[in-house]
Tab-separated table of C-alpha atoms in Angstrom:
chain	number	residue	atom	x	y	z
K	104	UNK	CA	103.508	294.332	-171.989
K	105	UNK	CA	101.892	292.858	-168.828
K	106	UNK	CA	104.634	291.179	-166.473
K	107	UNK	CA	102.254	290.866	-163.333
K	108	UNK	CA	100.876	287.456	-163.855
K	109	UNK	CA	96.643	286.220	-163.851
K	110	UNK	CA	94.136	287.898	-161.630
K	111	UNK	CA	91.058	285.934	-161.235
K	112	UNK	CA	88.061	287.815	-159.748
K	113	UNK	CA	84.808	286.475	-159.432
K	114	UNK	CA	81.760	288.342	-159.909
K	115	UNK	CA	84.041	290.875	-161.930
K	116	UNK	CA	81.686	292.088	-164.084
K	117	UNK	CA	79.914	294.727	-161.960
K	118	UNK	CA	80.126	296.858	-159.358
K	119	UNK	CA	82.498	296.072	-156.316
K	120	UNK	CA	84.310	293.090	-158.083
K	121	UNK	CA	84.729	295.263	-161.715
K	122	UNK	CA	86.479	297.998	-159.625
K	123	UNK	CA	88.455	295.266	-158.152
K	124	UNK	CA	89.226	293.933	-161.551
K	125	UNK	CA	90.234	297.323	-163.273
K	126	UNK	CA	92.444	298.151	-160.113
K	127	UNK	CA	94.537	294.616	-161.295
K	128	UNK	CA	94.281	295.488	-164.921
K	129	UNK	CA	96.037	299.012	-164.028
K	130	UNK	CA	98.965	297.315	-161.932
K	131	UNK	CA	99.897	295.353	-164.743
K	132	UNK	CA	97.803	292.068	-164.344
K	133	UNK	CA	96.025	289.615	-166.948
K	134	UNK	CA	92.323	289.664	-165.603
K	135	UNK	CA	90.041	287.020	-166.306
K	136	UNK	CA	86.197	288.135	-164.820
K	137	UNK	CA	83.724	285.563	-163.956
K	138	UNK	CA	79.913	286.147	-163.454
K	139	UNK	CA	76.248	284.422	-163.717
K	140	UNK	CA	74.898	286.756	-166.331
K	141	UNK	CA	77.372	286.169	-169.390
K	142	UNK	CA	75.801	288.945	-171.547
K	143	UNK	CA	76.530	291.534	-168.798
K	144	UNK	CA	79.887	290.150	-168.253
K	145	UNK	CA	81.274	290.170	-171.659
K	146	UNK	CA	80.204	293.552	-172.389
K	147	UNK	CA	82.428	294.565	-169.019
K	148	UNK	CA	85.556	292.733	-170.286
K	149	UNK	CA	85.504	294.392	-173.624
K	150	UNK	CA	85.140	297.941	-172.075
K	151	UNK	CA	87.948	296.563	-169.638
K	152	UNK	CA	90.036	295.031	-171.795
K	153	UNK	CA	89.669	291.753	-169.382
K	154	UNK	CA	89.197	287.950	-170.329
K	155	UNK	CA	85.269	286.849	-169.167
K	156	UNK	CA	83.507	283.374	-168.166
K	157	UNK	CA	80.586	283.269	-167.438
K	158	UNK	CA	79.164	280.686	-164.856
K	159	UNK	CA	78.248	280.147	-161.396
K	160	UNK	CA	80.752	279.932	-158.692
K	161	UNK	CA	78.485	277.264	-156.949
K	162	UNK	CA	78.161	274.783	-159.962
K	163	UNK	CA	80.916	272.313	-160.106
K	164	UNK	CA	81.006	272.137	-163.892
K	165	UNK	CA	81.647	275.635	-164.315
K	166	UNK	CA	84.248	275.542	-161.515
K	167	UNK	CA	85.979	272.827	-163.400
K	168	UNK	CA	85.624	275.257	-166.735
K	169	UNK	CA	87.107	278.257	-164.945
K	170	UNK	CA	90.006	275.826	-163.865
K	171	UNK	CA	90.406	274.459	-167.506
K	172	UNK	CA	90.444	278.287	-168.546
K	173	UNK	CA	93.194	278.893	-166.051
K	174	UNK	CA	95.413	276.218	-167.040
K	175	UNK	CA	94.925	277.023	-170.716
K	176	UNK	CA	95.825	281.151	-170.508
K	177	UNK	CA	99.018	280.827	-170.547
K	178	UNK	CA	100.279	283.524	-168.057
K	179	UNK	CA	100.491	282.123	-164.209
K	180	UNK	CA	97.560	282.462	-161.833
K	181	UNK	CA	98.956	285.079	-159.156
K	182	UNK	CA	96.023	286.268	-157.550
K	183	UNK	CA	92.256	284.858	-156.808
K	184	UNK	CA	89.947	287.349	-155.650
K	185	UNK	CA	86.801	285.687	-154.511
K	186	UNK	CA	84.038	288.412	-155.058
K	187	UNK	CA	80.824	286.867	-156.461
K	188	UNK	CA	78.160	286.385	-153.640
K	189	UNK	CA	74.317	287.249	-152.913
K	190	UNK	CA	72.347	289.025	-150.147
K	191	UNK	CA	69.568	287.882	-149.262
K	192	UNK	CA	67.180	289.482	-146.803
K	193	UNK	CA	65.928	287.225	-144.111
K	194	UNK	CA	64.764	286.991	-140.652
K	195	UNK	CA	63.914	284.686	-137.989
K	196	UNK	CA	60.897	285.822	-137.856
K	197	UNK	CA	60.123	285.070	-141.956
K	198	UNK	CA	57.799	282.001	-142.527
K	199	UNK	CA	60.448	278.877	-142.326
K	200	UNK	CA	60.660	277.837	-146.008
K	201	UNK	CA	61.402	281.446	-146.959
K	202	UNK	CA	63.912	281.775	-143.847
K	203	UNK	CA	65.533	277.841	-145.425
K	204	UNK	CA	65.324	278.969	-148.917
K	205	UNK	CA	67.412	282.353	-148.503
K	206	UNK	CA	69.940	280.358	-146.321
K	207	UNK	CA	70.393	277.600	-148.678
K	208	UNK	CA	70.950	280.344	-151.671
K	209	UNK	CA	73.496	282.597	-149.650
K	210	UNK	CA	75.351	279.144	-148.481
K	211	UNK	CA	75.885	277.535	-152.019
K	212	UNK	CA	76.679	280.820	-153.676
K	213	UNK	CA	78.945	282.735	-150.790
K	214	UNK	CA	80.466	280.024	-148.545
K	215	UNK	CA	80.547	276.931	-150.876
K	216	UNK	CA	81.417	278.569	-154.248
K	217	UNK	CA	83.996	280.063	-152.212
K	218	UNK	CA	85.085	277.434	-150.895
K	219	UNK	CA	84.682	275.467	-154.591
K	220	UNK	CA	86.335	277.918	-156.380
K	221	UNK	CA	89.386	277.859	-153.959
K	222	UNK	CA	89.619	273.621	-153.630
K	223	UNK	CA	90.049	273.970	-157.954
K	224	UNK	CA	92.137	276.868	-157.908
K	225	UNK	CA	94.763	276.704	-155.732
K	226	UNK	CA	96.568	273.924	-157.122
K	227	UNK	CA	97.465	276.111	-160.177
K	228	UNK	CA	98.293	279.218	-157.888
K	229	UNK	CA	101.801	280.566	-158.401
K	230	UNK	CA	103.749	278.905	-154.891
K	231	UNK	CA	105.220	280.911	-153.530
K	232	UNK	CA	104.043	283.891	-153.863
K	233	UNK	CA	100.267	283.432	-154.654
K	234	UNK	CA	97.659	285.674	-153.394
K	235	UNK	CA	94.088	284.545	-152.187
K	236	UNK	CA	91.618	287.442	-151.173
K	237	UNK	CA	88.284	286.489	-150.175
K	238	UNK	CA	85.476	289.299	-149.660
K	239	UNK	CA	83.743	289.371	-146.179
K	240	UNK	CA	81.355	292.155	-144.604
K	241	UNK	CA	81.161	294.109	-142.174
K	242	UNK	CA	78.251	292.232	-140.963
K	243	UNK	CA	80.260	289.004	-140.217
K	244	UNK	CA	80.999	290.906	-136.554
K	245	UNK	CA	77.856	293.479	-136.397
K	246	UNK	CA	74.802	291.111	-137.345
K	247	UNK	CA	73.982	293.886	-139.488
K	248	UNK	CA	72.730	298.021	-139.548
K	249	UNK	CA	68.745	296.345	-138.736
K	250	UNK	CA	67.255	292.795	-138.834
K	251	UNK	CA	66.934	290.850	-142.079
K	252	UNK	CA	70.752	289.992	-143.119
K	253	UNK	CA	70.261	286.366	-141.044
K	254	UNK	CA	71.364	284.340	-143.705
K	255	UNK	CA	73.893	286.842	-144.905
K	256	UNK	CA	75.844	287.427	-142.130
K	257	UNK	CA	76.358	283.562	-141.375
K	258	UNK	CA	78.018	282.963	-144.591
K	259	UNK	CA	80.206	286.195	-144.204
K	260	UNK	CA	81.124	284.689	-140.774
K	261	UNK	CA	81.898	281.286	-142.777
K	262	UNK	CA	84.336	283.489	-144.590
K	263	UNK	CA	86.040	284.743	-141.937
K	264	UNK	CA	86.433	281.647	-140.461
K	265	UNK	CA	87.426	279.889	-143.899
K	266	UNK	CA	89.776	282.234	-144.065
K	267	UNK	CA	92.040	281.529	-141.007
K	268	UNK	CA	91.746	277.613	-141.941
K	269	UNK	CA	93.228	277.863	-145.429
K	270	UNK	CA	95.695	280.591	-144.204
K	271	UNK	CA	97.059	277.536	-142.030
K	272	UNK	CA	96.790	275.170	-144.834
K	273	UNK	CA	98.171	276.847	-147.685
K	274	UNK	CA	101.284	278.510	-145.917
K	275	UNK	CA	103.464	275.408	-146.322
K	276	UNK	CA	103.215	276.611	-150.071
K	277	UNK	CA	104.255	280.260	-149.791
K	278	UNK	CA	100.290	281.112	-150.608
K	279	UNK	CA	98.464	283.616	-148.402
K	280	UNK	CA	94.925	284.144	-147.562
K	281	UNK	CA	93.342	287.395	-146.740
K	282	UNK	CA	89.877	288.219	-146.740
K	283	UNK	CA	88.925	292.663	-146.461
K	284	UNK	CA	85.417	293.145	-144.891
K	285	UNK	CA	83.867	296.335	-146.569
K	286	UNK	CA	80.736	297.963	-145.019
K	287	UNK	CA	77.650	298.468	-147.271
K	288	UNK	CA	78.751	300.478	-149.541
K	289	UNK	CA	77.111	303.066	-151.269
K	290	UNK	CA	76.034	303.269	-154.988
K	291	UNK	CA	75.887	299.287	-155.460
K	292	UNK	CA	72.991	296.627	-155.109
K	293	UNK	CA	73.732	296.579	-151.950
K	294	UNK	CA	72.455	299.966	-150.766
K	295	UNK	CA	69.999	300.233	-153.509
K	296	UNK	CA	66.852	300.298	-151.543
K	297	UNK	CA	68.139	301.952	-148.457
K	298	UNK	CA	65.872	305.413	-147.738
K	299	UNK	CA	67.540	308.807	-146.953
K	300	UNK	CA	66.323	308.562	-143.473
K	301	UNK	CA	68.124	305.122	-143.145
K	302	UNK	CA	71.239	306.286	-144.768
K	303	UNK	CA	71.424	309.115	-142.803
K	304	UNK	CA	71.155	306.912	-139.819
K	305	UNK	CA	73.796	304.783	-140.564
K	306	UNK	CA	76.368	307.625	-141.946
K	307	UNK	CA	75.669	309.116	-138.522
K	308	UNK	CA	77.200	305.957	-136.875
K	309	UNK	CA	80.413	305.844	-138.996
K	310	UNK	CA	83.492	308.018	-137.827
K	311	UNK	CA	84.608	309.003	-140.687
K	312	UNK	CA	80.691	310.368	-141.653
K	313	UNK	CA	79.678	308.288	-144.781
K	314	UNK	CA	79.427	304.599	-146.425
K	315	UNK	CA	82.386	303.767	-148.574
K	316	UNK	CA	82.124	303.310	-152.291
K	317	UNK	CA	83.305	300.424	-154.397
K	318	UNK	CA	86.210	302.646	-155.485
K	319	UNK	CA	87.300	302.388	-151.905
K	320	UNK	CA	88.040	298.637	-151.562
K	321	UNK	CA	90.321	297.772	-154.791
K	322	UNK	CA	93.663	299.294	-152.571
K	323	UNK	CA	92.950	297.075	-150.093
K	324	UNK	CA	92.687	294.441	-152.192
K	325	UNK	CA	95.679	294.882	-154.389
K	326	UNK	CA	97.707	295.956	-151.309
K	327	UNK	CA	97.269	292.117	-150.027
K	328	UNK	CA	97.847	291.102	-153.186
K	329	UNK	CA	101.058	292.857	-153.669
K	330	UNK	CA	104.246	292.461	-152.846
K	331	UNK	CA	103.700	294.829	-149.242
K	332	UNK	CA	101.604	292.323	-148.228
K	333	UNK	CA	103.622	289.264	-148.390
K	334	UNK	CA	103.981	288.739	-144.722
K	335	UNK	CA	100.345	289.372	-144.241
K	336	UNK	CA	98.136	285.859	-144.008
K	337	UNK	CA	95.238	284.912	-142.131
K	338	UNK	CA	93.932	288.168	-141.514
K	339	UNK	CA	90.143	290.167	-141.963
K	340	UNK	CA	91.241	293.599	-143.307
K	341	UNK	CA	88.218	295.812	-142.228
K	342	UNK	CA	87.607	298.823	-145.042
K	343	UNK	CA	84.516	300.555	-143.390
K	344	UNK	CA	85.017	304.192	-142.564
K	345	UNK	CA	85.681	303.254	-138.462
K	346	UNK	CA	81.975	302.017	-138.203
K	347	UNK	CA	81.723	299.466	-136.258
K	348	UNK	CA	78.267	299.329	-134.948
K	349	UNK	CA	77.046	297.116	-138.117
């Protein structure tokens, strides 16, 4: 029987955030996966044995549904993982309403659906005790391995910061907020396009010799989300091999 409580995690369904998701599901949690493309996302929740809804982080509708789906489940939200974000390439250099449009998508899907998603959520959070982990970059301090992550990397910083600010604010209720900054990490969308040549270039910049994998991150994670980590709050936990050269 699972005693551990609700982890939400959006952007579950794939990749970083499903590894992220099974890593709750093995330490005992109730996991209920959110994502955009609800086909893809249901499919992961069967294999995982997780509860799915699908919708966009951004839209305030389907923020209000998640919270609905919260209050109805039944078992107490413990743990919000905030996951689901984009990654746009841009440039200052790209023509302006390219450069505008790729800001305004990487804003309203990483900073403000955070930032939704938190504002409905955290009034059902278990206090004390609850756990908010939001998912920055690397990039947030580097700018980045080359140009083109413009729009990117200001949101990621908007995490960071975001982070520290509801750290303060949610403290009088026993709730902390983390955020762990991973680097690119290899064998997701992410990385997807990157070259040998490039990827050798970067590996050769890491200490540790190679980009981390999404099978890296979920410790982190579930470490702030544990009970170790109750004393840890307002803090970027960076998960990136020693590289710190972007």
């Amino acid at each position: 029987m699972r005693k551990s409580g609700l982890a939400v995690v959006t952007g579950g369904g794939t990749g970083l955030g499903r590894s992220i998701a099974e890593r709750f599901l093995a330490d005992g949690f109730e996991v209920l996966i959110t994502g955009r493309d609800g086909v893809r996302l249901a499919q992961a929740a069967r294999e995982m044995g997780a509860t799915a809804l699908s919708g966009d982080v951004a839209d305030a509708e389907d923020v209000a549904a998640l919270a609905e789906e919260v209050r109805g489940h039944g078992v107490l939200l413990r743990v919000l993982v905030k996951n689901a974000g984009v990654m746009p390439m841009s440039r200052l250099s790209d023509r302006v309403d390219r450069l505008f449009s790729d800001r305004d998508q990487a804003m309203r899907i990483n900073l403000t659906g955070t930032l939704r998603v938190t504002h409905a959520l955290a009034p059902l959070i278990a206090a004390p005790g609850g756990r908010i982990v939001n998912l920055s970059s690397i990039v947030a301090r580097t700018g980045g391995s080359a140009p083109g992550l413009l729009a990117y990397t200001a949101t990621k910083g908007g995490i960071d910061g975001l982070t520290f600010a509801l750290a303060r604010e949610l403290a009088e209720r026993g709730i902390t907020v983390n955020a762990v900054a991973p680097d690119s990490m290899d064998g997701t969308a992410m990385t997807a396009d990157l070259g040998d040549e490039r990827k050798a270039r970067i590996n050769a910049n890491i200490p540790l010799g190679a980009l981390g994998t999404p099978g890296d991150i979920p410790g982190a994670v579930a470490y702030l989300a544990g009970p170790g980590g109750g004393y840890v709050t307002g803090q970027v936990l960076h998960v990136n091999g020693g590289w710190r050269f972007g």
